[in-house]
Amino acid sequence: MDSNQFAEPPSAKPPTPVKIVIAGGFGVGKTTTVGAISEIKPLTTEAAMTSAGAAVDGSGGEVPSKTTTTVALDFGCITIDEEVKLYLFGTPGQDRFGFMWHDLVLGALGALVIVDTRRLDDCYPAVDYFEKAGLPFVVGVNVFDGSLKHDLEDVRWALAVSEDVPLITFDARARLSVRDALLAVLHNTFRRASAAS
């Protein structure tokens, strides 16, 4: 009898978990981004927008077609390859939920800050947060209607982000476009780590 026939097969090493934060202002496409790429049904904490909430947030008229908002987080995951699995944490966009950001960002490798060029003011807090936290991030301009309203260098100037911060365009509704945006976050993080070592 062959003693190897009862030997356990070599176990495959599970992929390394990597936490990525998806951030930005109200209605920029964070929930859509997580939903477009996640290999599991995303966990979302969407709640109906109320007139009282709109009065506090000041966002009711900015995106008139939006009827729900994230009140805690969005969560999804995607396996990149045998070695890396991304866990995606989407932040809420309103200022009143800003106290949650520290917990959501804790342990993250990098971030994708989503920008709507029609409402650039809404993304300043996210850019400022990651600059102060020292977390590598990529600015992703969500191309809502298939066209870019402003030149990327004009967006860079308006956001006052350095040349070290990658600035890309992507479509939050398109899986492959979201994949490319997340890969840009990984490449930026690894580039920053290499430069520091």
PDB file of C-alpha atoms in Angstrom:
ATOM      1  CA  MET A   1       0.000   0.000   0.000  1.00  0.00           C
ATOM      2  CA  ASP A   2       1.282   3.436  -0.970  1.00  0.00           C
ATOM      3  CA  SER A   3       1.648   5.552   2.173  1.00  0.00           C
ATOM      4  CA  ASN A   4       1.243   8.712   0.075  1.00  0.00           C
ATOM      5  CA  GLN A   5      -2.319   7.884  -0.909  1.00  0.00           C
ATOM      6  CA  PHE A   6      -3.544   9.123   2.485  1.00  0.00           C
ATOM      7  CA  ALA A   7      -1.344  12.193   2.579  1.00  0.00           C
ATOM      8  CA  GLU A   8      -3.204  15.462   2.619  1.00  0.00           C
ATOM      9  CA  PRO A   9      -2.930  17.438  -0.597  1.00  0.00           C
ATOM     10  CA  PRO A  10      -0.821  20.572  -0.343  1.00  0.00           C
ATOM     11  CA  SER A  11      -3.071  23.416   0.720  1.00  0.00           C
ATOM     12  CA  ALA A  12      -3.169  26.481  -1.450  1.00  0.00           C
ATOM     13  CA  LYS A  13      -2.203  29.657   0.356  1.00  0.00           C
ATOM     14  CA  PRO A  14      -5.222  31.983   0.580  1.00  0.00           C
ATOM     15  CA  PRO A  15      -4.862  35.366  -1.120  1.00  0.00           C
ATOM     16  CA  THR A  16      -3.521  38.256   0.932  1.00  0.00           C
ATOM     17  CA  PRO A  17      -6.377  40.520   2.073  1.00  0.00           C
ATOM     18  CA  VAL A  18      -5.902  44.156   1.072  1.00  0.00           C
ATOM     19  CA  LYS A  19      -8.182  46.921   2.291  1.00  0.00           C
ATOM     20  CA  ILE A  20      -8.997  49.757  -0.111  1.00  0.00           C
ATOM     21  CA  VAL A  21     -11.164  52.746   0.802  1.00  0.00           C
ATOM     22  CA  ILE A  22     -13.562  54.302  -1.719  1.00  0.00           C
ATOM     23  CA  ALA A  23     -14.206  57.915  -0.706  1.00  0.00           C
ATOM     24  CA  GLY A  24     -15.612  61.160  -2.025  1.00  0.00           C
ATOM     25  CA  GLY A  25     -18.475  63.576  -1.621  1.00  0.00           C
ATOM     26  CA  PHE A  26     -22.194  62.990  -1.719  1.00  0.00           C
ATOM     27  CA  GLY A  27     -23.508  61.302  -4.859  1.00  0.00           C
ATOM     28  CA  VAL A  28     -20.168  60.877  -6.660  1.00  0.00           C
ATOM     29  CA  GLY A  29     -20.594  57.135  -7.279  1.00  0.00           C
ATOM     30  CA  LYS A  30     -19.022  55.325  -4.315  1.00  0.00           C
ATOM     31  CA  THR A  31     -21.845  52.798  -3.865  1.00  0.00           C
ATOM     32  CA  THR A  32     -22.022  52.288  -7.626  1.00  0.00           C
ATOM     33  CA  THR A  33     -18.265  51.681  -7.785  1.00  0.00           C
ATOM     34  CA  VAL A  34     -18.342  48.986  -5.101  1.00  0.00           C
ATOM     35  CA  GLY A  35     -21.405  47.356  -6.667  1.00  0.00           C
ATOM     36  CA  ALA A  36     -19.923  47.314 -10.162  1.00  0.00           C
ATOM     37  CA  ILE A  37     -16.869  45.236  -9.206  1.00  0.00           C
ATOM     38  CA  SER A  38     -17.736  43.200  -6.099  1.00  0.00           C
ATOM     39  CA  GLU A  39     -17.782  39.425  -6.560  1.00  0.00           C
ATOM     40  CA  ILE A  40     -20.223  39.131  -3.671  1.00  0.00           C
ATOM     41  CA  LYS A  41     -23.498  40.942  -3.244  1.00  0.00           C
ATOM     42  CA  PRO A  42     -22.283  44.214  -1.734  1.00  0.00           C
ATOM     43  CA  LEU A  43     -23.288  45.203   1.756  1.00  0.00           C
ATOM     44  CA  THR A  44     -24.803  48.648   1.522  1.00  0.00           C
ATOM     45  CA  THR A  45     -26.313  50.864   4.169  1.00  0.00           C
ATOM     46  CA  GLU A  46     -28.518  52.973   1.957  1.00  0.00           C
ATOM     47  CA  ALA A  47     -31.344  54.874   3.601  1.00  0.00           C
ATOM     48  CA  ALA A  48     -34.055  57.018   2.065  1.00  0.00           C
ATOM     49  CA  MET A  49     -33.196  60.684   1.978  1.00  0.00           C
ATOM     50  CA  THR A  50     -35.510  62.850   4.034  1.00  0.00           C
ATOM     51  CA  SER A  51     -36.223  66.559   3.904  1.00  0.00           C
ATOM     52  CA  ALA A  52     -34.770  66.857   7.436  1.00  0.00           C
ATOM     53  CA  GLY A  53     -31.539  65.127   6.338  1.00  0.00           C
ATOM     54  CA  ALA A  54     -31.312  67.265   3.214  1.00  0.00           C
ATOM     55  CA  ALA A  55     -31.613  70.381   5.376  1.00  0.00           C
ATOM     56  CA  VAL A  56     -28.679  69.195   7.552  1.00  0.00           C
ATOM     57  CA  ASP A  57     -26.510  67.910   4.709  1.00  0.00           C
ATOM     58  CA  GLY A  58     -27.271  70.668   2.227  1.00  0.00           C
ATOM     59  CA  SER A  59     -27.192  68.107  -0.573  1.00  0.00           C
ATOM     60  CA  GLY A  60     -30.817  67.603  -1.495  1.00  0.00           C
ATOM     61  CA  GLY A  61     -30.769  69.781  -4.615  1.00  0.00           C
ATOM     62  CA  GLU A  62     -27.314  68.903  -5.893  1.00  0.00           C
ATOM     63  CA  VAL A  63     -28.251  65.465  -7.220  1.00  0.00           C
ATOM     64  CA  PRO A  64     -32.027  65.648  -7.671  1.00  0.00           C
ATOM     65  CA  SER A  65     -32.401  62.078  -8.977  1.00  0.00           C
ATOM     66  CA  LYS A  66     -30.732  60.593  -5.879  1.00  0.00           C
ATOM     67  CA  THR A  67     -33.288  59.292  -3.381  1.00  0.00           C
ATOM     68  CA  THR A  68     -31.035  57.276  -1.037  1.00  0.00           C
ATOM     69  CA  THR A  69     -27.748  57.887   0.715  1.00  0.00           C
ATOM     70  CA  THR A  70     -25.101  55.795   2.459  1.00  0.00           C
ATOM     71  CA  VAL A  71     -25.392  56.178   6.223  1.00  0.00           C
ATOM     72  CA  ALA A  72     -22.569  53.895   7.382  1.00  0.00           C
ATOM     73  CA  LEU A  73     -20.517  52.148   4.690  1.00  0.00           C
ATOM     74  CA  ASP A  74     -20.509  50.062   1.542  1.00  0.00           C
ATOM     75  CA  PHE A  75     -18.599  46.796   1.523  1.00  0.00           C
ATOM     76  CA  GLY A  76     -17.579  44.465  -1.280  1.00  0.00           C
ATOM     77  CA  CYS A  77     -14.624  42.354  -2.343  1.00  0.00           C
ATOM     78  CA  ILE A  78     -12.862  41.235  -5.501  1.00  0.00           C
ATOM     79  CA  THR A  79     -10.146  38.640  -5.994  1.00  0.00           C
ATOM     80  CA  ILE A  80      -7.424  40.145  -8.163  1.00  0.00           C
ATOM     81  CA  ASP A  81      -5.428  36.908  -8.563  1.00  0.00           C
ATOM     82  CA  GLU A  82      -4.226  33.951  -6.483  1.00  0.00           C
ATOM     83  CA  GLU A  83      -2.187  36.323  -4.310  1.00  0.00           C
ATOM     84  CA  VAL A  84      -4.384  39.377  -3.673  1.00  0.00           C
ATOM     85  CA  LYS A  85      -8.007  39.889  -2.643  1.00  0.00           C
ATOM     86  CA  LEU A  86      -9.290  43.438  -2.301  1.00  0.00           C
ATOM     87  CA  TYR A  87     -11.770  44.341   0.410  1.00  0.00           C
ATOM     88  CA  LEU A  88     -13.544  47.557  -0.546  1.00  0.00           C
ATOM     89  CA  PHE A  89     -14.917  49.945   2.053  1.00  0.00           C
ATOM     90  CA  GLY A  90     -17.003  52.851   0.760  1.00  0.00           C
ATOM     91  CA  THR A  91     -17.330  55.862   3.050  1.00  0.00           C
ATOM     92  CA  PRO A  92     -20.490  57.899   3.574  1.00  0.00           C
ATOM     93  CA  GLY A  93     -20.371  61.215   1.736  1.00  0.00           C
ATOM     94  CA  GLN A  94     -22.032  63.611   4.157  1.00  0.00           C
ATOM     95  CA  ASP A  95     -20.015  65.625   6.654  1.00  0.00           C
ATOM     96  CA  ARG A  96     -22.160  64.427   9.580  1.00  0.00           C
ATOM     97  CA  PHE A  97     -20.832  60.881   9.064  1.00  0.00           C
ATOM     98  CA  GLY A  98     -17.187  62.003   9.006  1.00  0.00           C
ATOM     99  CA  PHE A  99     -16.580  60.551  12.481  1.00  0.00           C
ATOM    100  CA  MET A 100     -16.712  57.069  10.905  1.00  0.00           C
ATOM    101  CA  TRP A 101     -13.846  57.670   8.496  1.00  0.00           C
ATOM    102  CA  HIS A 102     -11.069  56.867  10.966  1.00  0.00           C
ATOM    103  CA  ASP A 103     -12.471  53.396  11.619  1.00  0.00           C
ATOM    104  CA  LEU A 104     -13.094  52.730   7.919  1.00  0.00           C
ATOM    105  CA  VAL A 105      -9.594  53.845   6.932  1.00  0.00           C
ATOM    106  CA  LEU A 106      -7.764  51.961   9.703  1.00  0.00           C
ATOM    107  CA  GLY A 107      -5.536  49.306   8.110  1.00  0.00           C
ATOM    108  CA  ALA A 108      -6.180  50.417   4.540  1.00  0.00           C
ATOM    109  CA  LEU A 109      -3.414  50.140   1.966  1.00  0.00           C
ATOM    110  CA  GLY A 110      -4.729  52.956  -0.215  1.00  0.00           C
ATOM    111  CA  ALA A 111      -7.776  54.912  -1.310  1.00  0.00           C
ATOM    112  CA  LEU A 112      -9.694  55.903  -4.417  1.00  0.00           C
ATOM    113  CA  VAL A 113     -11.127  59.420  -4.070  1.00  0.00           C
ATOM    114  CA  ILE A 114     -13.995  59.772  -6.536  1.00  0.00           C
ATOM    115  CA  VAL A 115     -14.637  63.194  -7.997  1.00  0.00           C
ATOM    116  CA  ASP A 116     -17.621  64.645  -9.821  1.00  0.00           C
ATOM    117  CA  THR A 117     -16.252  67.636 -11.745  1.00  0.00           C
ATOM    118  CA  ARG A 118     -19.698  69.256 -11.643  1.00  0.00           C
ATOM    119  CA  ARG A 119     -19.271  69.524  -7.835  1.00  0.00           C
ATOM    120  CA  LEU A 120     -15.556  69.744  -7.095  1.00  0.00           C
ATOM    121  CA  ASP A 121     -16.136  71.413  -3.722  1.00  0.00           C
ATOM    122  CA  ASP A 122     -17.614  68.156  -2.408  1.00  0.00           C
ATOM    123  CA  CYS A 123     -14.348  66.246  -2.778  1.00  0.00           C
ATOM    124  CA  TYR A 124     -12.010  68.660  -0.966  1.00  0.00           C
ATOM    125  CA  PRO A 125     -12.625  67.046   2.453  1.00  0.00           C
ATOM    126  CA  ALA A 126     -11.674  63.575   1.146  1.00  0.00           C
ATOM    127  CA  VAL A 127      -8.496  64.838  -0.544  1.00  0.00           C
ATOM    128  CA  ASP A 128      -7.531  66.778   2.597  1.00  0.00           C
ATOM    129  CA  TYR A 129      -8.236  63.767   4.824  1.00  0.00           C
ATOM    130  CA  PHE A 130      -5.945  61.392   2.921  1.00  0.00           C
ATOM    131  CA  GLU A 131      -3.202  63.986   2.529  1.00  0.00           C
ATOM    132  CA  LYS A 132      -3.183  64.567   6.302  1.00  0.00           C
ATOM    133  CA  ALA A 133      -3.426  60.829   7.059  1.00  0.00           C
ATOM    134  CA  GLY A 134      -0.505  60.081   4.725  1.00  0.00           C
ATOM    135  CA  LEU A 135      -2.477  57.285   3.029  1.00  0.00           C
ATOM    136  CA  PRO A 136      -1.634  56.830  -0.662  1.00  0.00           C
ATOM    137  CA  PHE A 137      -4.602  57.731  -2.839  1.00  0.00           C
ATOM    138  CA  VAL A 138      -5.652  58.122  -6.436  1.00  0.00           C
ATOM    139  CA  VAL A 139      -8.147  60.721  -7.622  1.00  0.00           C
ATOM    140  CA  GLY A 140     -10.662  59.145  -9.987  1.00  0.00           C
ATOM    141  CA  VAL A 141     -12.837  61.477 -12.043  1.00  0.00           C
ATOM    142  CA  ASN A 142     -16.149  59.683 -12.546  1.00  0.00           C
ATOM    143  CA  VAL A 143     -17.224  60.214 -16.144  1.00  0.00           C
ATOM    144  CA  PHE A 144     -20.989  60.269 -15.638  1.00  0.00           C
ATOM    145  CA  ASP A 145     -22.178  60.961 -19.164  1.00  0.00           C
ATOM    146  CA  GLY A 146     -19.238  59.564 -21.137  1.00  0.00           C
ATOM    147  CA  SER A 147     -17.476  62.893 -21.576  1.00  0.00           C
ATOM    148  CA  LEU A 148     -14.905  64.765 -19.539  1.00  0.00           C
ATOM    149  CA  LYS A 149     -16.095  68.276 -18.647  1.00  0.00           C
ATOM    150  CA  HIS A 150     -12.650  69.570 -17.654  1.00  0.00           C
ATOM    151  CA  ASP A 151      -9.081  68.808 -18.604  1.00  0.00           C
ATOM    152  CA  LEU A 152      -7.394  66.611 -15.985  1.00  0.00           C
ATOM    153  CA  GLU A 153      -4.663  69.154 -15.357  1.00  0.00           C
ATOM    154  CA  ASP A 154      -7.343  71.760 -14.631  1.00  0.00           C
ATOM    155  CA  VAL A 155      -8.891  69.324 -12.136  1.00  0.00           C
ATOM    156  CA  ARG A 156      -5.461  68.763 -10.549  1.00  0.00           C
ATOM    157  CA  TRP A 157      -4.984  72.528 -10.219  1.00  0.00           C
ATOM    158  CA  ALA A 158      -8.490  73.027  -8.753  1.00  0.00           C
ATOM    159  CA  LEU A 159      -7.931  70.262  -6.189  1.00  0.00           C
ATOM    160  CA  ALA A 160      -4.371  71.436  -5.461  1.00  0.00           C
ATOM    161  CA  VAL A 161      -3.045  67.876  -5.525  1.00  0.00           C
ATOM    162  CA  SER A 162       0.608  67.271  -6.284  1.00  0.00           C
ATOM    163  CA  GLU A 163       1.978  65.514  -9.336  1.00  0.00           C
ATOM    164  CA  ASP A 164       2.697  62.518  -7.080  1.00  0.00           C
ATOM    165  CA  VAL A 165      -1.041  61.816  -6.833  1.00  0.00           C
ATOM    166  CA  PRO A 166      -2.307  59.912  -9.882  1.00  0.00           C
ATOM    167  CA  LEU A 167      -5.343  61.498 -11.523  1.00  0.00           C
ATOM    168  CA  ILE A 168      -7.435  59.190 -13.712  1.00  0.00           C
ATOM    169  CA  THR A 169     -10.834  58.997 -15.349  1.00  0.00           C
ATOM    170  CA  PHE A 170     -13.145  56.039 -14.935  1.00  0.00           C
ATOM    171  CA  ASP A 171     -16.812  55.046 -15.171  1.00  0.00           C
ATOM    172  CA  ALA A 172     -18.206  53.839 -11.824  1.00  0.00           C
ATOM    173  CA  ARG A 173     -20.857  51.783 -13.656  1.00  0.00           C
ATOM    174  CA  ALA A 174     -18.395  49.750 -15.742  1.00  0.00           C
ATOM    175  CA  ARG A 175     -16.696  46.754 -14.109  1.00  0.00           C
ATOM    176  CA  LEU A 176     -13.513  46.903 -16.206  1.00  0.00           C
ATOM    177  CA  SER A 177     -13.179  50.628 -15.689  1.00  0.00           C
ATOM    178  CA  VAL A 178     -13.521  50.194 -11.914  1.00  0.00           C
ATOM    179  CA  ARG A 179     -10.965  47.358 -12.055  1.00  0.00           C
ATOM    180  CA  ASP A 180      -8.464  49.657 -13.757  1.00  0.00           C
ATOM    181  CA  ALA A 181      -9.081  52.373 -11.150  1.00  0.00           C
ATOM    182  CA  LEU A 182      -8.443  49.918  -8.299  1.00  0.00           C
ATOM    183  CA  LEU A 183      -5.282  48.652  -9.987  1.00  0.00           C
ATOM    184  CA  ALA A 184      -4.128  52.283 -10.193  1.00  0.00           C
ATOM    185  CA  VAL A 185      -4.589  52.503  -6.403  1.00  0.00           C
ATOM    186  CA  LEU A 186      -2.487  49.349  -5.900  1.00  0.00           C
ATOM    187  CA  HIS A 187       0.256  50.520  -8.274  1.00  0.00           C
ATOM    188  CA  ASN A 188       0.386  53.907  -6.557  1.00  0.00           C
ATOM    189  CA  THR A 189       0.656  52.299  -3.123  1.00  0.00           C
ATOM    190  CA  PHE A 190       3.443  49.950  -4.209  1.00  0.00           C
ATOM    191  CA  ARG A 191       5.271  52.813  -5.953  1.00  0.00           C
ATOM    192  CA  ARG A 192       5.117  54.927  -2.793  1.00  0.00           C
ATOM    193  CA  ALA A 193       6.318  52.011  -0.657  1.00  0.00           C
ATOM    194  CA  SER A 194       9.239  51.359  -3.007  1.00  0.00           C
ATOM    195  CA  ALA A 195      10.231  55.011  -3.031  1.00  0.00           C
ATOM    196  CA  ALA A 196      10.194  55.113   0.769  1.00  0.00           C
ATOM    197  CA  SER A 197      12.384  52.030   1.192  1.00  0.00           C
TER     198      SER A 197
END
